[in-house]
Amino acid sequence: MNLKDVLDHLELTDSRLLGITTDNASSNYSMTRKLQLTLEASGIEWPALRNHIPCMAHVIQLALGAFMSSLGVTGSTKSWEANECDRDFGENESIDIGKS
């Protein structure tokens, strides 16, 4: 299935697509440019530069990570859930959900 088929299937070829929010992977910029060209072929104006919205939270996370790294700060290697479990049950305790 090509991009045009996907857009037709999702009924996005009649000016319903207002914008796309993505992370900052370079492939997303290529994808929005391809989307622009595909929509233009259907007679729909959809400028990729105006309608592609890089995720601000991702931009902030990347900037904060670079800043913290420059200070030599390292983060926890545990997930938030693992830290919560340690707090609630102790770091060396295990939870056996299947037993009562």
XYZ file of C-alpha atoms in Angstrom:
100
model
C 0.000 0.000 0.000
C 1.478 3.354 -0.974
C 1.080 6.702 0.799
C -1.788 7.808 -1.439
C -3.693 4.594 -0.633
C -3.143 5.124 3.096
C -4.371 8.720 2.900
C -7.437 7.622 0.924
C -8.159 4.813 3.389
C -7.937 7.226 6.346
C -9.978 9.808 4.438
C -7.201 12.399 4.739
C -7.185 13.548 1.130
C -9.806 16.261 1.475
C -7.951 18.873 3.552
C -8.610 17.160 6.916
C -4.925 16.837 7.777
C -4.022 20.017 9.648
C -0.585 19.081 10.903
C 1.713 16.344 12.121
C 3.649 16.329 15.394
C 6.745 14.137 15.435
C 10.028 13.700 17.229
C 13.095 15.191 15.572
C 14.263 12.191 13.558
C 15.460 13.333 10.139
C 13.228 10.723 8.505
C 10.187 12.650 9.743
C 11.246 15.691 7.730
C 11.571 13.473 4.651
C 8.173 11.937 5.394
C 6.411 15.307 5.657
C 8.011 16.464 2.404
C 6.767 13.276 0.686
C 3.340 13.860 2.209
C 3.321 17.403 0.826
C 4.151 16.151 -2.670
C 1.526 13.391 -2.475
C -1.185 15.805 -1.359
C -0.171 18.337 -4.014
C -0.656 15.623 -6.642
C -4.244 15.348 -5.358
C -4.710 19.113 -5.610
C -4.366 19.780 -1.872
C -2.020 22.486 -0.628
C -0.214 21.223 2.493
C 3.093 23.051 3.104
C 5.311 20.677 5.089
C 7.381 23.474 6.650
C 4.262 25.042 8.158
C 2.373 21.868 9.060
C 5.168 19.703 10.496
C 5.431 20.399 14.218
C 8.469 18.926 15.946
C 7.483 17.819 19.458
C 8.437 20.570 21.922
C 8.713 18.084 24.785
C 11.261 16.116 22.752
C 13.215 19.301 21.976
C 13.255 20.219 25.679
C 14.320 16.691 26.665
C 17.210 16.761 24.172
C 18.337 20.213 25.339
C 18.086 19.271 29.011
C 19.993 16.036 28.400
C 22.808 17.937 26.680
C 22.886 20.538 29.476
C 22.989 17.886 32.226
C 25.694 15.992 30.363
C 27.801 19.158 30.103
C 27.578 19.446 33.908
C 28.628 15.823 34.317
C 25.294 14.835 35.854
C 24.170 11.282 35.245
C 20.645 10.060 35.710
C 19.194 6.968 37.252
C 19.421 3.825 35.189
C 16.163 2.556 36.685
C 12.753 3.335 35.307
C 10.307 5.491 37.209
C 8.248 2.372 38.011
C 11.294 0.522 39.403
C 12.149 3.475 41.640
C 8.544 3.620 42.898
C 8.622 -0.116 43.637
C 11.904 0.291 45.555
C 10.401 3.130 47.555
C 7.246 1.182 48.408
C 8.712 -2.296 48.970
C 12.415 -1.830 49.595
C 15.213 -2.144 47.096
C 15.879 -5.834 47.764
C 12.266 -6.957 48.100
C 10.442 -8.713 45.297
C 6.739 -8.790 44.589
C 5.103 -12.093 43.715
C 1.743 -11.072 42.333
C 0.537 -14.632 41.768
C 0.738 -15.716 45.422
C -1.294 -14.658 48.435
